[in-house]
Coordinates of C-alpha atoms in Angstrom, one line a residue:
X169 CA 0.1 20.3 11.9
X170 CA -0.3 17.1 9.9
X171 CA 2.2 14.5 9.0
X172 CA 1.8 11.4 6.9
X173 CA 3.8 8.3 5.8
X174 CA 3.0 5.6 3.3
X175 CA 3.8 2.3 4.8
X176 CA 3.7 0.6 1.4
X177 CA 2.1 1.3 -1.9
X178 CA 1.4 -1.0 -4.9
X179 CA -0.4 -4.2 -5.9
X180 CA 1.4 -5.9 -3.0
X181 CA -0.4 -3.7 -0.5
X182 CA -1.4 -0.1 0.3
X183 CA -1.4 1.6 3.6
X184 CA -0.8 5.2 4.7
X185 CA -0.8 6.6 8.3
X186 CA -1.9 10.2 8.8
X187 CA -1.3 11.9 12.1
X188 CA -2.6 15.2 13.5
X189 CA 0.1 16.5 15.8
X190 CA -1.1 18.2 18.9
X191 CA -1.5 17.7 22.6
X192 CA -3.5 14.6 21.9
X193 CA -2.4 13.2 18.5
X194 CA -4.9 11.5 16.3
X195 CA -3.6 8.7 14.0
X196 CA -5.6 7.2 11.2
X197 CA -4.7 4.3 8.8
X198 CA -5.9 4.9 5.3
X199 CA -6.3 1.3 4.0
X200 CA -4.7 -1.8 5.5
X201 CA -3.6 -3.8 2.5
X202 CA -0.8 -5.7 4.3
X203 CA -0.9 -8.7 6.5
X204 CA -1.1 -8.0 10.2
X205 CA 2.5 -9.1 10.8
X206 CA 3.9 -6.9 8.0
X207 CA 1.7 -4.0 9.1
X208 CA 2.9 -4.2 12.7
X209 CA 6.5 -4.3 11.4
X210 CA 6.0 -1.3 9.1
X211 CA 4.4 0.6 12.0
X212 CA 7.3 -0.2 14.2
X213 CA 9.7 1.2 11.6
X214 CA 7.6 4.4 11.7
X215 CA 7.9 4.6 15.5
X216 CA 4.4 3.3 16.1
X217 CA 2.5 0.3 17.4
X218 CA -0.9 -1.0 16.4
X219 CA -2.2 0.3 19.7
X220 CA -1.3 3.8 18.6
X221 CA -3.8 3.8 15.8
X222 CA -7.1 5.4 16.6
X223 CA -9.1 4.8 13.4
X224 CA -9.0 3.0 10.1
X225 CA -10.5 4.2 6.8
X226 CA -10.9 1.7 3.9
X227 CA -11.2 3.1 0.4
X228 CA -12.6 -0.1 -1.3
X229 CA -12.7 -3.8 -1.1
X230 CA -9.7 -4.9 -3.3
X231 CA -7.3 -7.1 -1.3
X232 CA -4.4 -4.7 -1.6
X233 CA -6.4 -2.1 0.3
X234 CA -8.6 -4.0 2.8
X235 CA -6.0 -6.6 3.8
X236 CA -6.0 -7.1 7.5
X237 CA -8.5 -4.4 8.4
X238 CA -11.0 -6.6 10.2
X239 CA -8.3 -8.6 12.1
X240 CA -6.6 -5.3 13.2
X241 CA -9.9 -3.8 14.2
X242 CA -11.0 -6.7 16.3
X243 CA -7.7 -7.4 18.0
X244 CA -7.0 -3.8 19.0
X245 CA -10.5 -2.5 19.2
X246 CA -10.0 0.1 16.5
X247 CA -13.1 1.6 14.8
X248 CA -13.3 1.3 11.0
X249 CA -15.0 3.4 8.4
X250 CA -15.9 2.2 4.9
X251 CA -18.8 2.6 2.5
X252 CA -21.9 0.4 2.7
X253 CA -20.9 -1.0 -0.8
X254 CA -17.4 -1.9 0.4
X255 CA -18.8 -3.7 3.4
X256 CA -21.3 -5.6 1.2
X257 CA -18.5 -6.5 -1.3
X258 CA -16.4 -8.2 1.4
X259 CA -19.4 -10.3 2.6
X260 CA -20.8 -8.0 5.3
X261 CA -18.7 -9.5 8.1
X262 CA -19.4 -8.6 11.8
X263 CA -17.0 -5.9 13.2
X264 CA -18.4 -6.3 16.7
X265 CA -19.8 -2.7 16.8
X266 CA -16.6 -1.1 15.5
X267 CA -17.8 -0.5 11.9
X268 CA -19.0 2.9 10.7
X269 CA -20.5 3.8 7.3
X270 CA -18.6 6.4 5.3
X271 CA -20.5 8.4 2.6
X272 CA -19.6 10.7 -0.2
X273 CA -19.2 14.2 1.0
X274 CA -20.1 13.5 4.6
X275 CA -17.2 14.6 6.8
X276 CA -16.0 12.3 9.6
X277 CA -14.9 14.1 12.7
X278 CA -12.1 12.3 14.6
X279 CA -11.3 15.0 17.1
X280 CA -8.0 16.4 16.0
X281 CA -8.6 15.4 12.4
X282 CA -11.5 15.5 9.9
X283 CA -11.8 13.2 6.9
X284 CA -14.0 13.9 3.9
X285 CA -14.6 10.9 1.6
X286 CA -15.7 11.4 -2.0
X287 CA -16.7 8.9 -4.7
X288 CA -14.4 8.0 -7.5
X289 CA -14.7 6.1 -10.7
X290 CA -13.0 2.7 -10.1
X291 CA -14.0 -0.9 -10.6
X292 CA -15.2 -1.5 -7.1
X293 CA -18.6 -1.6 -5.4
X294 CA -18.7 1.8 -3.8
X295 CA -15.1 3.2 -3.8
X296 CA -14.2 6.3 -1.8
X297 CA -11.0 8.3 -1.7
X298 CA -10.5 11.2 0.7
X299 CA -9.0 14.4 2.1
X300 CA -7.7 14.8 5.6
X301 CA -7.4 18.1 7.5
X302 CA -6.6 19.3 11.0
X303 CA -8.1 22.7 10.2
X304 CA -4.8 24.3 9.0
X305 CA -3.4 21.7 6.5
X306 CA -5.1 19.6 3.9
X307 CA -3.9 16.3 2.5
X308 CA -5.5 14.6 -0.5
X309 CA -5.2 10.8 -1.0
X310 CA -6.2 9.1 -4.2
X311 CA -4.7 5.6 -4.8
X312 CA -7.2 4.0 -7.2
X313 CA -8.8 6.2 -9.8
X314 CA -10.0 5.4 -13.3
X315 CA -10.2 9.1 -14.4
X316 CA -10.6 12.5 -12.8
X317 CA -14.2 13.7 -12.6
X318 CA -15.2 17.2 -11.8
X319 CA -16.3 15.9 -8.4
X320 CA -12.8 14.5 -7.7
X321 CA -11.1 17.8 -8.8
X322 CA -13.4 19.8 -6.6
X323 CA -12.3 17.9 -3.5
X324 CA -8.6 18.4 -4.4
X325 CA -8.8 22.1 -4.4
X326 CA -6.2 23.8 -2.1
X327 CA -4.5 20.6 -0.9
X328 CA -1.2 21.3 0.9
X329 CA 0.0 17.8 0.1
X330 CA -1.2 15.1 -2.4
X331 CA -0.6 11.4 -2.5
X332 CA -1.7 10.4 -6.0
X333 CA -1.8 7.2 -8.0
X334 CA 0.7 7.2 -10.9
X335 CA 0.1 3.6 -11.9
X336 CA 1.4 3.0 -15.4
X337 CA 3.2 4.3 -18.4
X338 CA 0.8 3.9 -21.3
X339 CA 3.4 2.6 -23.8
X340 CA 4.8 0.1 -21.2
X341 CA 1.3 -1.2 -20.5
X342 CA 0.5 -1.6 -24.2
X343 CA 3.7 -3.5 -24.8
X344 CA 3.5 -5.6 -21.6
X345 CA 2.7 -9.3 -21.3
X346 CA -0.6 -8.6 -19.7
X347 CA -3.5 -10.3 -21.5
X348 CA -5.7 -7.9 -23.5
X349 CA -8.6 -7.9 -21.0
X350 CA -6.3 -6.8 -18.2
X351 CA -4.7 -4.1 -20.4
X352 CA -8.2 -2.8 -21.1
X353 CA -9.2 -2.9 -17.4
X354 CA -6.0 -1.2 -16.1
X355 CA -6.1 1.5 -18.8
X356 CA -9.8 2.0 -18.8
X357 CA -12.1 4.6 -17.4
X358 CA -12.6 2.6 -14.2
X359 CA -9.1 1.2 -13.9
X360 CA -5.9 3.0 -12.8
X361 CA -4.3 6.4 -13.6
X362 CA -1.6 6.6 -16.2
X363 CA 1.4 8.9 -15.5
X364 CA 0.1 11.4 -18.1
X365 CA -3.3 11.4 -16.5
X366 CA -1.8 12.0 -13.0
X367 CA 0.3 14.8 -14.4
X368 CA -2.8 16.5 -15.8
X369 CA -4.4 16.3 -12.3
X370 CA -1.2 17.8 -10.8
X371 CA -1.2 20.7 -13.3
X372 CA -4.8 21.4 -12.5
X373 CA -4.4 21.5 -8.7
X374 CA -0.9 23.1 -8.3
X375 CA -0.8 26.2 -6.2
X376 CA 1.8 28.0 -4.1
X377 CA 0.9 26.1 -0.9
X378 CA 1.5 22.6 -2.3
X379 CA 4.3 21.3 -0.2
X380 CA 4.5 17.6 -1.0
X381 CA 3.6 15.4 -3.9
X382 CA 3.8 11.7 -3.5
X383 CA 3.5 9.3 -6.5
X384 CA 1.8 6.2 -5.3
X385 CA 0.6 2.7 -6.5
X386 CA 3.2 2.4 -9.3
X387 CA 3.0 -0.8 -11.3
X388 CA 6.1 -2.9 -10.9
X389 CA 5.7 -4.2 -14.5
X390 CA 4.4 -1.1 -16.3
X391 CA 6.2 1.8 -14.7
X392 CA 9.5 3.2 -13.5
X393 CA 10.0 5.7 -10.6
X394 CA 12.4 7.7 -12.8
X395 CA 9.7 8.1 -15.5
X396 CA 7.2 9.3 -12.9
X397 CA 9.6 11.7 -11.3
X398 CA 10.6 13.3 -14.6
X399 CA 7.0 13.7 -15.8
X400 CA 5.6 15.0 -12.5
X401 CA 8.5 17.4 -12.0
X402 CA 7.7 18.9 -15.4
X403 CA 4.0 19.2 -14.5
X404 CA 4.7 20.8 -11.1
X405 CA 7.7 22.9 -12.2
X406 CA 10.0 21.4 -9.7
X407 CA 13.0 19.1 -9.5
X408 CA 12.7 15.4 -10.0
X409 CA 14.1 14.9 -6.5
X410 CA 11.1 16.9 -5.1
X411 CA 8.8 14.1 -6.2
X412 CA 8.5 11.4 -3.6
X413 CA 7.8 7.9 -4.8
X414 CA 6.0 5.5 -2.4
X415 CA 7.8 2.2 -2.6
X416 CA 5.9 -1.1 -2.2
X417 CA 8.4 -2.4 0.5
X418 CA 9.0 0.8 2.5
X419 CA 6.5 3.5 1.5
X420 CA 7.9 7.0 2.2
X421 CA 9.5 8.9 5.0
X422 CA 7.4 10.9 7.3
X423 CA 6.3 14.1 5.5
X424 CA 5.2 17.1 7.5
X425 CA 2.6 19.6 6.2

């Protein structure tokens, strides 16, 4: 059985803990976009300590995703996976033998859990998003995605739970105080998913075994949780209360798959 919990999601920092539950649990942090003090506090609220984390996977180099990854790794001797491009983009720092290279489509075996990274269109050096499985349940995580390619959709097949970026409402972004270049970046093919684009993905991957949908990385300026819940509930033919929204300050509850 898998369970997962967002520790926080948004431009202020993204981090999700995924745990395979068994005789010897395996716990992985997906991104570390918080300061070490805040991360430790959020882990504590989840009933965990940094020492309980067995691995870290970094999706790309943006500060709200990489955050304290190196400090956490070195202090607690936790191995880290990221793409070669991501490592280069942060200046290729030394991880004292704890760094591993992640590649598109190459599964990472972590004992009780397997992670499969896949490339995505986003304005980063070599961004990867991923699925996690313990052999019986499958979780898809996509927090930064310009648009859904066929390659992306292939990896989302048969997910039992999905944490998906629902970054902005298109009209709110157009009417926002963002400068034109930033509106183009956010709404472009290598930026962030709109609510309607996320709903299209949900419609394409919905199946009878989809137990949880988490809306993540909502823009504080250009989105509203109620808008996301209404649109995603329509796409997934469920109630608005069934759509979990990952908050920037508290993430989500533990969700079991």
